[in-house]
Tab-separated table of C-alpha atoms and ligand atoms in Angstrom:
chain	number	residue	atom	x	y	z
A	1	MET	CA	-17.751	-15.733	10.172
A	2	SER	CA	-17.602	-14.168	6.426
A	3	LEU	CA	-18.342	-10.568	6.132
A	4	GLU	CA	-19.874	-9.129	3.132
A	5	PRO	CA	-17.492	-7.361	0.762
A	6	GLY	CA	-15.974	-3.983	1.499
A	7	ARG	CA	-18.627	-3.753	4.321
A	8	GLY	CA	-17.139	-5.785	7.255
A	9	ALA	CA	-15.630	-4.607	10.276
A	10	GLY	CA	-12.259	-3.886	8.345
A	11	GLY	CA	-13.793	-1.760	5.585
A	12	LEU	CA	-12.672	1.689	4.567
A	13	PRO	CA	-14.172	4.136	2.288
A	14	GLY	CA	-11.880	4.958	-1.139
A	15	ARG	CA	-12.050	7.484	-4.315
A	16	VAL	CA	-11.193	5.532	-7.568
A	17	THR	CA	-10.603	7.927	-9.869
A	18	PHE	CA	-10.377	7.154	-13.778
A	19	LEU	CA	-6.600	8.526	-15.100
A	20	GLY	CA	-7.306	7.061	-18.210
A	21	CYS	CA	-10.072	4.811	-20.253
A	22	GLY	CA	-8.914	5.140	-23.541
A	23	THR	CA	-7.774	2.279	-26.466
A	24	SER	CA	-3.944	1.838	-26.679
A	25	VAL	CA	-3.844	4.683	-29.335
A	26	GLY	CA	-5.897	7.254	-27.295
A	27	VAL	CA	-8.315	8.903	-28.363
A	28	PRO	CA	-8.079	11.429	-30.305
A	29	MET	CA	-6.239	8.982	-32.197
A	30	ILE	CA	-3.671	10.376	-34.609
A	31	GLY	CA	-4.460	11.615	-37.798
A	32	CYS	CA	-8.345	10.957	-37.271
A	33	ASP	CA	-10.923	13.491	-38.350
A	34	CYS	CA	-14.131	11.676	-36.761
A	35	ALA	CA	-16.837	13.092	-35.370
A	36	VAL	CA	-15.499	11.452	-31.714
A	37	CYS	CA	-11.743	12.668	-32.292
A	38	ARG	CA	-13.217	15.874	-32.774
A	39	SER	CA	-15.799	15.959	-30.637
A	40	THR	CA	-15.224	18.821	-28.207
A	41	ASP	CA	-17.216	16.581	-24.899
A	42	PRO	CA	-13.994	16.443	-22.435
A	43	ARG	CA	-15.380	13.075	-21.660
A	44	ASP	CA	-14.635	12.167	-25.399
A	45	ARG	CA	-10.725	12.682	-24.680
A	46	ARG	CA	-9.526	9.387	-23.438
A	47	LEU	CA	-5.650	9.077	-22.110
A	48	ARG	CA	-4.523	4.919	-21.601
A	49	PRO	CA	-5.994	2.840	-19.667
A	50	SER	CA	-5.202	3.527	-16.004
A	51	ILE	CA	-7.061	3.949	-12.190
A	52	PHE	CA	-6.167	5.432	-9.146
A	53	VAL	CA	-7.318	3.894	-5.818
A	54	ASP	CA	-6.834	6.188	-2.568
A	55	VAL	CA	-7.809	4.790	0.377
A	56	PRO	CA	-6.922	8.078	2.992
A	57	GLY	CA	-4.638	7.740	5.697
A	58	GLN	CA	-4.377	4.219	4.531
A	59	ALA	CA	-2.732	3.505	0.872
A	60	ARG	CA	-2.492	5.128	-2.750
A	61	ILE	CA	-2.193	2.261	-5.560
A	62	LEU	CA	-2.121	3.479	-8.962
A	63	VAL	CA	-2.863	0.622	-11.832
A	64	ASP	CA	-0.837	0.039	-14.380
A	65	THR	CA	1.713	2.576	-15.877
A	66	THR	CA	0.714	4.102	-19.293
A	67	PRO	CA	2.389	6.047	-21.757
A	68	ASP	CA	0.002	9.276	-20.218
A	69	LEU	CA	1.585	8.376	-17.125
A	70	ARG	CA	3.567	11.831	-16.126
A	71	GLN	CA	0.158	13.819	-17.227
A	72	GLN	CA	-2.047	11.649	-15.882
A	73	ALA	CA	-0.511	12.435	-12.620
A	74	LEU	CA	-0.080	15.863	-13.131
A	75	THR	CA	-4.181	16.546	-13.801
A	76	TYR	CA	-5.120	14.226	-10.742
A	77	ASP	CA	-1.861	15.759	-8.741
A	78	ILE	CA	-1.477	12.191	-7.457
A	79	ARG	CA	1.691	13.157	-5.055
A	80	GLN	CA	2.443	9.797	-3.436
A	81	VAL	CA	2.219	6.193	-4.901
A	82	ASP	CA	2.505	2.997	-2.141
A	83	ALA	CA	1.914	0.440	-4.699
A	84	ILE	CA	1.615	-0.292	-8.347
A	85	LEU	CA	-0.271	-3.247	-9.695
A	86	PHE	CA	0.485	-4.644	-13.101
A	87	THR	CA	-3.198	-6.335	-15.152
A	88	HIS	CA	-0.284	-6.988	-18.067
A	89	GLY	CA	2.517	-6.034	-20.136
A	90	HIS	CA	1.119	-4.172	-23.407
A	91	ALA	CA	2.810	-1.191	-23.996
A	92	ASP	CA	-0.059	0.723	-23.607
A	93	HIS	CA	-0.034	-0.130	-19.488
A	94	ILE	CA	3.266	-0.284	-19.029
A	95	LEU	CA	5.479	1.869	-21.229
A	96	GLY	CA	5.211	4.905	-18.359
A	97	LEU	CA	6.755	3.420	-15.771
A	98	ASP	CA	10.381	5.040	-15.913
A	99	GLU	CA	7.889	8.218	-14.852
A	100	ILE	CA	7.823	6.580	-11.101
A	101	ARG	CA	11.488	8.158	-10.579
A	102	ARG	CA	9.747	11.165	-9.236
A	103	TYR	CA	7.634	9.108	-6.431
A	104	ASN	CA	11.082	7.114	-6.080
A	105	HIS	CA	12.743	10.462	-4.921
A	106	MET	CA	9.667	12.237	-3.314
A	107	GLN	CA	9.331	9.141	-1.130
A	108	GLY	CA	12.729	8.058	-0.568
A	109	GLY	CA	12.528	4.215	-1.774
A	110	PRO	CA	11.696	1.904	-4.405
A	111	ILE	CA	7.912	1.429	-4.893
A	112	PRO	CA	6.778	-2.019	-4.489
A	113	CYS	CA	5.121	-3.045	-7.711
A	114	TYR	CA	2.718	-6.454	-8.191
A	115	ALA	CA	2.474	-8.110	-11.358
A	116	ASP	CA	1.889	-12.062	-12.653
A	117	LEU	CA	4.948	-13.533	-13.549
A	118	ASP	CA	4.628	-12.674	-17.305
A	119	THR	CA	4.217	-9.543	-16.725
A	120	TRP	CA	7.587	-9.226	-15.058
A	121	ASN	CA	9.008	-10.641	-17.728
A	122	THR	CA	8.239	-8.483	-19.784
A	123	LEU	CA	9.041	-6.014	-17.552
A	124	ARG	CA	12.547	-6.745	-16.867
A	125	HIS	CA	13.073	-6.870	-20.893
A	126	VAL	CA	11.631	-3.622	-22.027
A	127	PHE	CA	13.130	-1.946	-18.803
A	128	SER	CA	15.936	-3.473	-18.769
A	129	TYR	CA	18.179	-0.780	-17.846
A	130	ALA	CA	15.588	-0.909	-14.550
A	131	PHE	CA	16.727	-4.034	-13.740
A	132	ASP	CA	20.493	-4.894	-14.829
A	133	GLY	CA	21.738	-3.466	-11.903
A	134	VAL	CA	24.308	-1.202	-13.976
A	135	ASP	CA	25.184	2.106	-12.202
A	136	ARG	CA	24.354	4.998	-14.443
A	137	LEU	CA	26.594	7.791	-14.126
A	138	GLY	CA	23.798	10.702	-13.827
A	139	GLY	CA	20.863	9.167	-15.041
A	140	GLY	CA	18.155	7.703	-12.686
A	141	VAL	CA	16.315	4.628	-13.482
A	142	PRO	CA	12.962	3.674	-11.820
A	143	LYS	CA	13.655	1.339	-8.866
A	144	ILE	CA	10.790	-1.261	-8.448
A	145	GLU	CA	10.813	-3.280	-5.259
A	146	ALA	CA	9.416	-6.827	-7.299
A	147	HIS	CA	6.626	-8.570	-6.042
A	148	ASP	CA	4.867	-11.674	-7.880
A	149	VAL	CA	1.108	-12.189	-7.666
A	150	THR	CA	0.294	-15.626	-7.012
A	151	GLY	CA	-3.075	-14.990	-5.180
A	152	PRO	CA	-4.547	-12.277	-3.079
A	153	PHE	CA	-2.066	-9.758	-0.852
A	154	THR	CA	-2.769	-6.469	0.880
A	155	VAL	CA	-1.122	-3.029	0.350
A	156	ARG	CA	-0.713	-1.295	3.645
A	157	GLY	CA	-3.590	-3.314	5.070
A	158	VAL	CA	-6.043	-2.598	1.723
A	159	LYS	CA	-6.704	-6.492	0.496
A	160	VAL	CA	-6.041	-6.903	-2.895
A	161	VAL	CA	-7.496	-9.779	-4.871
A	162	PRO	CA	-6.195	-10.601	-8.113
A	163	VAL	CA	-8.321	-12.041	-10.977
A	164	PRO	CA	-7.790	-14.213	-13.774
A	165	LEU	CA	-9.229	-12.680	-16.978
A	166	TRP	CA	-8.186	-13.918	-20.905
A	167	HIS	CA	-7.041	-11.444	-23.146
A	168	GLY	CA	-7.436	-13.418	-26.347
A	169	LYS	CA	-5.377	-16.196	-25.640
A	170	MET	CA	-3.006	-13.722	-23.142
A	171	PRO	CA	-3.734	-14.678	-19.400
A	172	MET	CA	-3.638	-11.707	-17.393
A	173	LEU	CA	-5.015	-10.148	-14.114
A	174	GLY	CA	-8.507	-7.551	-13.398
A	175	TYR	CA	-8.332	-7.194	-9.141
A	176	ARG	CA	-10.879	-6.882	-6.885
A	177	PHE	CA	-11.054	-4.127	-3.826
A	178	GLY	CA	-13.720	-4.792	-1.213
A	179	ASP	CA	-16.477	-4.337	-3.151
A	180	PHE	CA	-15.205	-2.758	-6.580
A	181	ALA	CA	-13.643	-4.725	-9.187
A	182	TYR	CA	-11.375	-3.587	-12.451
A	183	LEU	CA	-11.571	-6.083	-15.311
A	184	THR	CA	-9.771	-4.056	-18.149
A	185	ASP	CA	-8.618	-5.548	-21.063
A	186	CYS	CA	-10.213	-8.918	-21.980
A	187	ASN	CA	-12.882	-10.846	-23.847
A	188	ARG	CA	-13.212	-13.567	-21.538
A	189	LEU	CA	-13.329	-14.049	-17.477
A	190	GLY	CA	-10.953	-17.369	-15.969
A	191	ASP	CA	-12.913	-20.225	-14.693
A	192	ASP	CA	-12.882	-18.884	-11.381
A	193	ALA	CA	-12.706	-15.196	-11.904
A	194	TRP	CA	-16.737	-15.246	-11.352
A	195	ALA	CA	-16.568	-16.735	-8.145
A	196	LEU	CA	-14.143	-13.739	-7.004
A	197	VAL	CA	-15.976	-10.836	-8.529
A	198	GLU	CA	-19.361	-11.994	-6.427
A	199	GLY	CA	-21.253	-9.649	-5.183
A	200	VAL	CA	-19.208	-6.398	-6.061
A	201	ASP	CA	-20.889	-3.183	-5.506
A	202	THR	CA	-18.730	-1.635	-8.596
A	203	LEU	CA	-17.606	-3.272	-12.035
A	204	VAL	CA	-15.659	-1.515	-14.352
A	205	ILE	CA	-15.338	-3.684	-17.564
A	206	ASP	CA	-13.289	-3.700	-21.058
A	207	ALA	CA	-15.714	-2.402	-23.904
A	208	LEU	CA	-13.368	-1.459	-27.139
A	209	ARG	CA	-15.971	-1.027	-29.604
A	210	ASP	CA	-19.541	-2.219	-31.025
A	211	ARG	CA	-17.672	-4.796	-33.818
A	212	PRO	CA	-15.911	-7.619	-32.559
A	213	HIS	CA	-12.268	-7.850	-31.542
A	214	THR	CA	-10.084	-10.739	-31.021
A	215	THR	CA	-9.052	-9.884	-27.518
A	216	HIS	CA	-11.302	-7.482	-26.028
A	217	PHE	CA	-15.315	-7.560	-25.105
A	218	THR	CA	-17.518	-5.933	-27.566
A	219	VAL	CA	-20.349	-3.401	-25.700
A	220	ASP	CA	-23.033	-6.035	-26.243
A	221	GLN	CA	-20.463	-8.991	-24.427
A	222	ALA	CA	-19.614	-6.498	-21.772
A	223	LEU	CA	-23.577	-6.034	-21.077
A	224	GLU	CA	-23.777	-9.760	-21.119
A	225	VAL	CA	-20.976	-10.158	-18.225
A	226	VAL	CA	-22.250	-7.202	-16.162
A	227	ALA	CA	-25.813	-8.896	-16.144
A	228	ARG	CA	-24.730	-12.071	-14.916
A	229	ILE	CA	-22.305	-10.601	-12.020
A	230	GLY	CA	-25.306	-8.312	-11.703
A	231	ALA	CA	-23.246	-5.526	-9.259
A	232	ARG	CA	-25.458	-2.110	-8.517
A	233	ARG	CA	-23.464	0.314	-10.906
A	234	ASN	CA	-21.077	-0.777	-14.101
A	235	TYR	CA	-18.742	1.449	-16.048
A	236	LEU	CA	-17.279	-0.034	-19.214
A	237	THR	CA	-13.706	1.277	-20.113
A	238	HIS	CA	-11.168	1.016	-22.776
A	239	MET	CA	-13.069	2.311	-25.304
A	240	THR	CA	-12.033	3.331	-29.179
A	241	HIS	CA	-13.264	6.305	-31.188
A	242	ASP	CA	-15.976	4.188	-32.223
A	243	LEU	CA	-18.040	4.951	-29.033
A	244	GLY	CA	-18.965	8.445	-28.592
A	245	TYR	CA	-19.635	9.660	-24.656
A	246	ALA	CA	-22.799	11.013	-25.558
A	247	ALA	CA	-24.529	8.957	-28.098
A	248	THR	CA	-23.198	5.637	-26.572
A	249	ASN	CA	-24.542	6.253	-22.717
A	250	ALA	CA	-27.746	7.196	-24.224
A	251	ARG	CA	-28.285	3.436	-25.594
A	252	LEU	CA	-26.959	1.965	-22.257
A	253	PRO	CA	-29.217	0.097	-19.728
A	254	ALA	CA	-29.688	1.606	-16.679
A	255	GLY	CA	-26.982	1.163	-14.310
A	256	VAL	CA	-24.363	1.213	-16.668
A	257	GLU	CA	-21.676	3.974	-18.016
A	258	LEU	CA	-19.566	4.463	-20.211
A	259	ALA	CA	-16.546	5.668	-18.203
A	260	TYR	CA	-14.684	8.696	-18.923
A	261	ASP	CA	-11.261	10.374	-17.956
A	262	GLY	CA	-11.420	12.088	-14.384
A	263	LEU	CA	-14.891	10.082	-13.367
A	264	VAL	CA	-14.608	9.238	-9.565
A	265	LEU	CA	-16.182	6.280	-7.953
A	266	ASP	CA	-16.677	6.178	-4.104
A	267	VAL	CA	-16.463	2.486	-3.004
A	268	ARG	CA	-15.703	0.616	-0.259
A	269	VAL	CA	-11.980	-1.402	0.104
A	270	ASP	CA	-11.959	-4.650	2.592
A	271	VAL	CA	-8.430	-3.694	5.141
A	272	GLU	CA	-6.866	-6.388	7.566
B	1	ZN	ZN1	-4.887	-1.997	-23.326
B	2	ZN	ZN1	-11.812	9.286	-34.929
B	3	ZN	ZN1	-4.126	-5.435	-23.176
């Protein structure tokens, strides 16, 4: 029996919060006086890219640990993290890993973390102090329970489907949860990816800016992906200061919007 994603017998409501939707340097950028960096619209203030998927009574899942993680967790009052999914090993997606020490303390143990092998290699190198087994007197280290992502898996019963993406020459992962898919930091979908995101109701896709870039979709390229996948609701993320919220949103087609920090989406996840 095949069940429509997110609407099967095991489907549960989930809430996705954008903890950040900015590019690696954030918006505003340090030392920039442009209209977007100086905008008073809160939707023009973008922390580094991350989402939080809350499935009440089931699982709370953080995607990536940005350099802004502490601020994001305080702003959105995130009190529990049952698992962390990493998309790839770039600094804007991993450098907040040390902040999980608070969750280790509150939850009394390591946090299950999921990443592909390349990302684990980067994490083990960048955060060597968390993996070397040395007992550091008085100094806590983030406690991590490492899981290799090689295919679909579950977090406390919530089904997670990794989606192969290309970020320039770097392979990396998007993630699908039921009727929702999060595809950040990419400029091409892997050959297998299209089938894996088929039928999603809500799509989040990288759209860095209008000018071409070697590792990120432009707005126009993202819109081509949006049209091909055909989700009902589509949100662009990982934007630079080139894309002011109000002006950019006004020129997007129906069903497509810029994400903004604090945006909450109601989704439907698959559970086992
Ligand atoms: Zn990034
Ligand atoms: Zn600027
Ligand atoms: Zn990246």
